[in-house]
mmCIF file of C-alpha atoms and ligand atoms in Angstrom:
data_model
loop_
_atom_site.group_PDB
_atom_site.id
_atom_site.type_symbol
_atom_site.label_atom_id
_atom_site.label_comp_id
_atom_site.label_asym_id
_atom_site.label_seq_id
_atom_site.Cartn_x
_atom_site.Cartn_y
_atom_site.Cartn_z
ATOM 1 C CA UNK A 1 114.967 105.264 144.533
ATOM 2 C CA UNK A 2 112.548 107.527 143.371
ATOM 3 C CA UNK A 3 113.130 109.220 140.005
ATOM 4 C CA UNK A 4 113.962 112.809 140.071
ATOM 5 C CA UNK A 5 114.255 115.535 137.200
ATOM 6 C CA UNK A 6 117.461 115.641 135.849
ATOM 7 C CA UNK A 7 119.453 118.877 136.162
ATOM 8 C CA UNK A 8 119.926 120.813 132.917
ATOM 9 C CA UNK A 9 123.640 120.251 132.620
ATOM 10 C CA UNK A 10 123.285 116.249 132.795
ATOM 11 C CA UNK A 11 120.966 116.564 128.933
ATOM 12 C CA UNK A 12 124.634 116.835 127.821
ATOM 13 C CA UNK A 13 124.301 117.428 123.068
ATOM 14 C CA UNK A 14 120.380 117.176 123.648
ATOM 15 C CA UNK A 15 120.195 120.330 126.559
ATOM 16 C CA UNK A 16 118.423 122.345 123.841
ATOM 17 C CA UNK A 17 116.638 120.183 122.163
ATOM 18 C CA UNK A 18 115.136 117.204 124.510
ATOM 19 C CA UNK A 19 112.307 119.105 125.493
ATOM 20 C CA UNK A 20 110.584 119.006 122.274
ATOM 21 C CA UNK A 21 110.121 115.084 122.871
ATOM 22 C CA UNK A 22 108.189 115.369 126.106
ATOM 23 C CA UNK A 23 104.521 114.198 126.086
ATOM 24 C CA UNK A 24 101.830 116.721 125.558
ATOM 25 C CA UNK A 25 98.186 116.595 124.254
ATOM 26 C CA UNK A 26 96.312 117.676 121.181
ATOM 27 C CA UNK A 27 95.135 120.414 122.566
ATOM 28 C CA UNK A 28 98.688 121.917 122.401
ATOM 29 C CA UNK A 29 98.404 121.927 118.502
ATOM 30 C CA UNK A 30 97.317 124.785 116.408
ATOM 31 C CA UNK A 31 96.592 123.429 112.807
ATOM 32 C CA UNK A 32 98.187 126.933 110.509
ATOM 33 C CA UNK A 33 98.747 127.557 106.906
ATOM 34 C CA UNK A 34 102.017 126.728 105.459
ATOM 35 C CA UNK A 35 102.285 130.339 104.723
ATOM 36 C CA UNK A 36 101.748 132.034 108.440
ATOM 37 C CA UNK A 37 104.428 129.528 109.245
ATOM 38 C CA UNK A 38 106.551 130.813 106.707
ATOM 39 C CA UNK A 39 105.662 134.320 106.836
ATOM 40 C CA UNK A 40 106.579 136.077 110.058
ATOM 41 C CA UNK A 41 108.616 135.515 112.850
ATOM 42 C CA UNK A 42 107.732 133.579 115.623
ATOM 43 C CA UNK A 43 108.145 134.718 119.070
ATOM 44 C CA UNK A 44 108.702 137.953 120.710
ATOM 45 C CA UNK A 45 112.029 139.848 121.246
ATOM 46 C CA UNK A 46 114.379 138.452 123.449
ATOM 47 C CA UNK A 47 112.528 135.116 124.143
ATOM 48 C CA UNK A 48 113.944 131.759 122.812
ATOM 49 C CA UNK A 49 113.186 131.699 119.070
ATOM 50 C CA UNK A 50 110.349 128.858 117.570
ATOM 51 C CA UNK A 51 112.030 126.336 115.550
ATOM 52 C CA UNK A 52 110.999 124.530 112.580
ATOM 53 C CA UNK A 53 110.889 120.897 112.517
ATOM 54 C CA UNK A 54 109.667 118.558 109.624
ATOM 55 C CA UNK A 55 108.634 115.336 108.967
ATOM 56 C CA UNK A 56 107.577 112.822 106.171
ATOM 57 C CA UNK A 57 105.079 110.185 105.337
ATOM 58 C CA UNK A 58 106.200 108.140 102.297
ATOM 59 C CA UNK A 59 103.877 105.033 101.126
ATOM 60 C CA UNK A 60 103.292 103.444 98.052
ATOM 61 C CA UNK A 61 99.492 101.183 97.609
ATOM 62 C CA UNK A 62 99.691 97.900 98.370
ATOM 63 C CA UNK A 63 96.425 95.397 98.025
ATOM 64 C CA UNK A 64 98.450 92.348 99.180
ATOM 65 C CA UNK A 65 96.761 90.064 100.809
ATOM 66 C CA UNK A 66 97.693 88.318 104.353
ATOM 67 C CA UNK A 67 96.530 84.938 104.590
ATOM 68 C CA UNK A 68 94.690 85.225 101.378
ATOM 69 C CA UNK A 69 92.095 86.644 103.687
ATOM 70 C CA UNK A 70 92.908 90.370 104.632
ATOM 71 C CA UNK A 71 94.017 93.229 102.210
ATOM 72 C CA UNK A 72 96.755 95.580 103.193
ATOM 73 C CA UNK A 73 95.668 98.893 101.437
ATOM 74 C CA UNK A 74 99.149 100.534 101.245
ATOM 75 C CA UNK A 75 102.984 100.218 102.624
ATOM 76 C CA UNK A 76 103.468 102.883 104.925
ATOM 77 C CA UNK A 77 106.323 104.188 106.422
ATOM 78 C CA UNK A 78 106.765 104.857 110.122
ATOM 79 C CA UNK A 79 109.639 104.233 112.418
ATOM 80 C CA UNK A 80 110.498 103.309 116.015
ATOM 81 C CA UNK A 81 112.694 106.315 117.765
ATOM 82 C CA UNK A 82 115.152 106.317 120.210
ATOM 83 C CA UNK A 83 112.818 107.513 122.409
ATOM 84 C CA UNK A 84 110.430 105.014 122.373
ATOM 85 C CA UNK A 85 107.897 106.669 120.701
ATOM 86 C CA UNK A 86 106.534 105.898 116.693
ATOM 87 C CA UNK A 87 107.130 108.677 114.584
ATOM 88 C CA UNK A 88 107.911 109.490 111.006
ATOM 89 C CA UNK A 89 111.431 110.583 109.563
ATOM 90 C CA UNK A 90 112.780 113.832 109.527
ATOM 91 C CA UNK A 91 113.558 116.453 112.155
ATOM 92 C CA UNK A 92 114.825 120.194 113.088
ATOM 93 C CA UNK A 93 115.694 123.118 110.900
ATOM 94 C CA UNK A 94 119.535 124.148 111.293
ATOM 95 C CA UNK A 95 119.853 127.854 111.204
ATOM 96 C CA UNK A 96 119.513 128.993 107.840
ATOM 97 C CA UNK A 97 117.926 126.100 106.233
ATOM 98 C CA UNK A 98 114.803 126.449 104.261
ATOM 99 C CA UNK A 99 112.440 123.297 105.587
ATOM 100 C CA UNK A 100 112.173 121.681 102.497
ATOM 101 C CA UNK A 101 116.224 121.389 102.244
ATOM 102 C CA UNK A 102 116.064 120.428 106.269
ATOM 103 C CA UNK A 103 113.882 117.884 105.135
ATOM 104 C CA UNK A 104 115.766 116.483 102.958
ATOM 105 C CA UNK A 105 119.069 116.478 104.534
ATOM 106 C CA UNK A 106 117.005 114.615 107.456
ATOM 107 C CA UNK A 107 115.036 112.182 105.361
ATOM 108 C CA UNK A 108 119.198 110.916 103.809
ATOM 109 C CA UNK A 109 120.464 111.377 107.458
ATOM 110 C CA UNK A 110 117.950 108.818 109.640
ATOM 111 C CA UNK A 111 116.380 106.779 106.509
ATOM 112 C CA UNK A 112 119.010 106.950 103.843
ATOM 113 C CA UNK A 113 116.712 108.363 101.399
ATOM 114 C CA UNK A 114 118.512 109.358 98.330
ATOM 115 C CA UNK A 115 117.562 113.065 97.607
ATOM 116 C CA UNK A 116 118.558 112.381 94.024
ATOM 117 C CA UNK A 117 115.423 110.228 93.253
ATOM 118 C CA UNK A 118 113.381 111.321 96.253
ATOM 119 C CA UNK A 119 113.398 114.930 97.163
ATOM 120 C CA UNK A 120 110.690 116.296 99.186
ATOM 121 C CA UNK A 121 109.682 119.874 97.617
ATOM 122 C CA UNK A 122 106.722 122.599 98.791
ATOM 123 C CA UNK A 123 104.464 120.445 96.671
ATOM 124 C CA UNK A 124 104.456 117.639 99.129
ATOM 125 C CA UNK A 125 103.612 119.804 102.127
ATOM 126 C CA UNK A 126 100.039 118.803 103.609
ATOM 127 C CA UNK A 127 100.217 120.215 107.076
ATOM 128 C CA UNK A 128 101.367 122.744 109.597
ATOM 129 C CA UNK A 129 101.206 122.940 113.174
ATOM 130 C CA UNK A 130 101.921 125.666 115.871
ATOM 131 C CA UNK A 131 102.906 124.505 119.357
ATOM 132 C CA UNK A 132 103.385 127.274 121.397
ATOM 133 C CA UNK A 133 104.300 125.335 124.286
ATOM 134 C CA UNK A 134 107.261 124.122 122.821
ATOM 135 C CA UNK A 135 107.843 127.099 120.360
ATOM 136 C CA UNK A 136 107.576 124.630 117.384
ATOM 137 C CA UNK A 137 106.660 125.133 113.809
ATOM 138 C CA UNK A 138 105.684 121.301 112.962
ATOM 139 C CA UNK A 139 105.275 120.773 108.694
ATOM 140 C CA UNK A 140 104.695 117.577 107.562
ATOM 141 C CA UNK A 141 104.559 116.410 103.850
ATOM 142 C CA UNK A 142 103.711 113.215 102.030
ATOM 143 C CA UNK A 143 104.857 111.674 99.101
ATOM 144 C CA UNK A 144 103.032 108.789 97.111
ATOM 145 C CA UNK A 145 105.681 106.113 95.434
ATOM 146 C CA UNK A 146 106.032 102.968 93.723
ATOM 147 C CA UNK A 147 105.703 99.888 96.012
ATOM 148 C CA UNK A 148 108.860 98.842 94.169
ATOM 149 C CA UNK A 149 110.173 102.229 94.515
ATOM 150 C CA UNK A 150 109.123 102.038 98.906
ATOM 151 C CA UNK A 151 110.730 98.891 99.296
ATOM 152 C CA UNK A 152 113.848 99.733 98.052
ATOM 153 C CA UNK A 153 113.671 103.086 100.778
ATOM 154 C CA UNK A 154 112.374 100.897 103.470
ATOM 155 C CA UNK A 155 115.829 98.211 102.719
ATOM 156 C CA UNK A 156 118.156 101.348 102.539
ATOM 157 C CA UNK A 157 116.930 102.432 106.779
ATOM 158 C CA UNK A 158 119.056 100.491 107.644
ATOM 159 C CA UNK A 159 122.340 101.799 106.115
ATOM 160 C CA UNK A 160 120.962 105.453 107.087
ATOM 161 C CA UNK A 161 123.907 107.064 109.214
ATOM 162 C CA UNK A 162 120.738 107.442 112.053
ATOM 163 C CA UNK A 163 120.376 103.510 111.926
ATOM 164 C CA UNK A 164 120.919 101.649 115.343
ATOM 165 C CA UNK A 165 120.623 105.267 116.646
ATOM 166 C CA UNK A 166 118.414 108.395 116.494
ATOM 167 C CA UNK A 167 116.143 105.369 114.366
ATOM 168 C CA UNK A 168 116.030 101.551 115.898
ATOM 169 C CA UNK A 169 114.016 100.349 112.927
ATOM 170 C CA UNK A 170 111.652 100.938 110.307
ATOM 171 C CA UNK A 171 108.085 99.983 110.741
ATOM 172 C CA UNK A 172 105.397 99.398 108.325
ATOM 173 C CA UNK A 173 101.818 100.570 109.249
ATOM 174 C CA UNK A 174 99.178 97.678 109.166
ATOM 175 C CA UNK A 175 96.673 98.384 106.882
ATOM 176 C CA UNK A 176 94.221 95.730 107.881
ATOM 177 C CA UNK A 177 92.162 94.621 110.365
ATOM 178 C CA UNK A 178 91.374 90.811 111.503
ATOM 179 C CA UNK A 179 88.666 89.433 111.731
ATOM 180 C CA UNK A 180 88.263 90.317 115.802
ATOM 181 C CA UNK A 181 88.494 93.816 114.905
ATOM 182 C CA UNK A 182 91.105 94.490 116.882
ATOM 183 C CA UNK A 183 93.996 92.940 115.309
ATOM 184 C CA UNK A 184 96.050 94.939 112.722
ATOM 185 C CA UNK A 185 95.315 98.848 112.706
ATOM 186 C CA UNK A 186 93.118 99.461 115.686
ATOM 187 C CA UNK A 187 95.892 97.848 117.809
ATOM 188 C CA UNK A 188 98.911 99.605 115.861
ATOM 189 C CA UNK A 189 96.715 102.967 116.829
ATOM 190 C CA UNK A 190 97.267 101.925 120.539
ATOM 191 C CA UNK A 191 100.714 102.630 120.240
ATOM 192 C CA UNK A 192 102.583 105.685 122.043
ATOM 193 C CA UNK A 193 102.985 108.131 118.768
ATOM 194 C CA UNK A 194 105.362 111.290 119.221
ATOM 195 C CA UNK A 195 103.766 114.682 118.857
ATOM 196 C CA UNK A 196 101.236 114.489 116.261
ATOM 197 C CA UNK A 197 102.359 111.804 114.497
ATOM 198 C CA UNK A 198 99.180 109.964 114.880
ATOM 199 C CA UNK A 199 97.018 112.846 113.733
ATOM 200 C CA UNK A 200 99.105 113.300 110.943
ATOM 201 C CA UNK A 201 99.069 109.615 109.980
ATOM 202 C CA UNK A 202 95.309 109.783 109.883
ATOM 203 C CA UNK A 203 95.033 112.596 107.811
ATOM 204 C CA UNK A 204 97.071 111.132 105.064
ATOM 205 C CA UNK A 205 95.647 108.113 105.016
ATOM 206 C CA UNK A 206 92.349 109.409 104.051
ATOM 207 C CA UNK A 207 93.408 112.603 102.152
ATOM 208 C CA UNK A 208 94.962 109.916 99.674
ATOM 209 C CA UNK A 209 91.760 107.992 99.835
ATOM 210 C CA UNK A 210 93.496 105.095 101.345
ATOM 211 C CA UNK A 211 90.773 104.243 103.651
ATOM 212 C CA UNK A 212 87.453 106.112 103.794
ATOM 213 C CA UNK A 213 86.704 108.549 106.701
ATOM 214 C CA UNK A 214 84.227 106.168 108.123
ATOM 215 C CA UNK A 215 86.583 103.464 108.076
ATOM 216 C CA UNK A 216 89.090 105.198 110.270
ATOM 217 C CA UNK A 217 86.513 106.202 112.522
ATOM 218 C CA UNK A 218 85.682 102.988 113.158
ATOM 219 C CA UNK A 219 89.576 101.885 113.498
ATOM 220 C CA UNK A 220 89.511 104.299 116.106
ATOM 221 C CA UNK A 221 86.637 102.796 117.829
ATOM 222 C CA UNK A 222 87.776 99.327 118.097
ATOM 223 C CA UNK A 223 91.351 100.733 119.102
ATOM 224 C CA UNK A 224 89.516 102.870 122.188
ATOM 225 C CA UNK A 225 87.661 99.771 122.917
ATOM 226 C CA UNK A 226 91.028 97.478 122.889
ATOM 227 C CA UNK A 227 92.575 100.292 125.236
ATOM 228 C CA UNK A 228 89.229 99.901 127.352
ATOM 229 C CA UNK A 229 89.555 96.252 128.016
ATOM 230 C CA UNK A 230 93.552 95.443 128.326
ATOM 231 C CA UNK A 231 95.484 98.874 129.215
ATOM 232 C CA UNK A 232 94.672 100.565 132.120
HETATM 233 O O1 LIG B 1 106.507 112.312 113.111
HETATM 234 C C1 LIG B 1 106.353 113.377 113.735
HETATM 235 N N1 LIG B 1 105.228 114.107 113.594
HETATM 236 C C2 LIG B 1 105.027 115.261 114.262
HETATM 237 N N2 LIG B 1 105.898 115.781 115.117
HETATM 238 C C3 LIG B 1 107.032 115.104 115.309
HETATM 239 C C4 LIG B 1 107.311 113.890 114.642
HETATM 240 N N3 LIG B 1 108.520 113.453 115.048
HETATM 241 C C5 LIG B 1 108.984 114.364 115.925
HETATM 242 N N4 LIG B 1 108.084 115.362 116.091
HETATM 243 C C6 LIG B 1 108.211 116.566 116.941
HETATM 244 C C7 LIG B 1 108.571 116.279 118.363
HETATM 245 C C8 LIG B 1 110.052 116.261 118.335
HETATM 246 O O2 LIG B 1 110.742 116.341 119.495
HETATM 247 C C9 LIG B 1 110.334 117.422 117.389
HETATM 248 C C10 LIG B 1 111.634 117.315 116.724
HETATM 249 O O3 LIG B 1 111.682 116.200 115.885
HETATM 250 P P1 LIG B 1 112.838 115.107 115.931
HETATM 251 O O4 LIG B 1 112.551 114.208 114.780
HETATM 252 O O5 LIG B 1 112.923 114.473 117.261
HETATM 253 O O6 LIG B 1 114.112 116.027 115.666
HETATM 254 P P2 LIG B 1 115.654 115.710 115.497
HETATM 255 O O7 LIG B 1 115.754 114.453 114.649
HETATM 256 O O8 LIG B 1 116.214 115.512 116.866
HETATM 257 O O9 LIG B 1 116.222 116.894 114.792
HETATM 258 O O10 LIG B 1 109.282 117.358 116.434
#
């Protein structure tokens, strides 16, 4: 049988929201400041407001090496969603929230972080996004911790109320590449990222000089010439 849209009424809890998780391109990103996301409303009279959503990379630097060979540069934390997709914690604004306490209340919700030692402020923020496709303010925010400190949030996932869930796992970005390559981040970078996750990934990891500009062009390269060979 061929698949067919589903009517509005069978999204049941996610009618209002499911549409935010469809696939859509780059181009439907508008990088903004922090404060023109802030600072005015969003959306003409009458229409269906723009939310804000926000999400978090946490990582700590690593320098283990695999196989005495190949040096992971840092422990970062992604996860897998329900939908499929790789994305980072965190989520959309309730009414009234300010996105740095929406943050947070996501962040203990799907990864159990404990806002007591943890909490995500307006210091953290790196990036905004406009999509007015979706009418979604997108902030993102990064925070640099102990690897002690990340393993200890990375064990805790999985007693997150969101565990089994809105999360199915934890996942740690490779920050290496094999000898072929291919093997390690180019292939991770083949993955099926939601929204701008990948973008957003990338940015961090060489805003906090985790890997040099040329060398994620280059994992880029090898993961376009992986896609080029085996996924068509
Ligand atoms: O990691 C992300 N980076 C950028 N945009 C993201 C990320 N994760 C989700 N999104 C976009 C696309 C989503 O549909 C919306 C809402 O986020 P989500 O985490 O799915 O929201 P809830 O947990 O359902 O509140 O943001």
């Amino acid at each position: 049988m061929a698949n067919r849209e589903p009517d509005v009424s069978e999204w049941g809890v996610l009618t209002a929201t499911e549409g935010y998780g469809r696939p859509d391109s780059q181009e439907d990103y508008e990088q903004i400041s922090y404060e023109d996301a802030m600072g005015k409303t969003w959306g003409k009279n009458g229409e269906k407001p723009y939310r804000h959503a926000a999400h978090a990379m946490i990582y700590a630097p690593d320098g283990k090496k695999l196989w005495d060979m190949y040096e992971n540069k840092a422990v970062i934390l992604m996860m897998m969603r329900f939908d499929g997709y790789i994305g980072f914690p965190g989520g959309i604004m309730d009414d009234g929230e300010t996105v740095e306490f929406g943050l947070n209340r996501e962040l203990e919700e799907e990864i159990g972080l404990d806002p007591t030692r943890h909490s995500f402020t307006k210091e953290d923020h790196v990036l905004s996004y406009v999509t007015h496709n979706k009418r979604l303010l997108l902030h993102f925010y990064c925070k640099k911790v102990t690897l002690e400190e990340c393993l200890e949030i990375e064990k805790r996932t999985i007693d997150a109320d969101e565990y089994g869930w809105e999360v199915l796992g934890p996942i740690r970005v490779p920050m290496f590449t094999l000898n072929d390559n291919e093997r390690g981040l180019p292939i991770f970078l083949s993955n099926k990222f939601i929204g701008n996750a990948k973008e957003e990934l990338l940015y961090c990891i060489e805003k906090e000089n985790i890997m040099t500009k040329e060398e994620i062009q280059v994992a880029l390269e090898n993961c376009e010439k992986f896609k080029a060979r085996y996924m068509r």
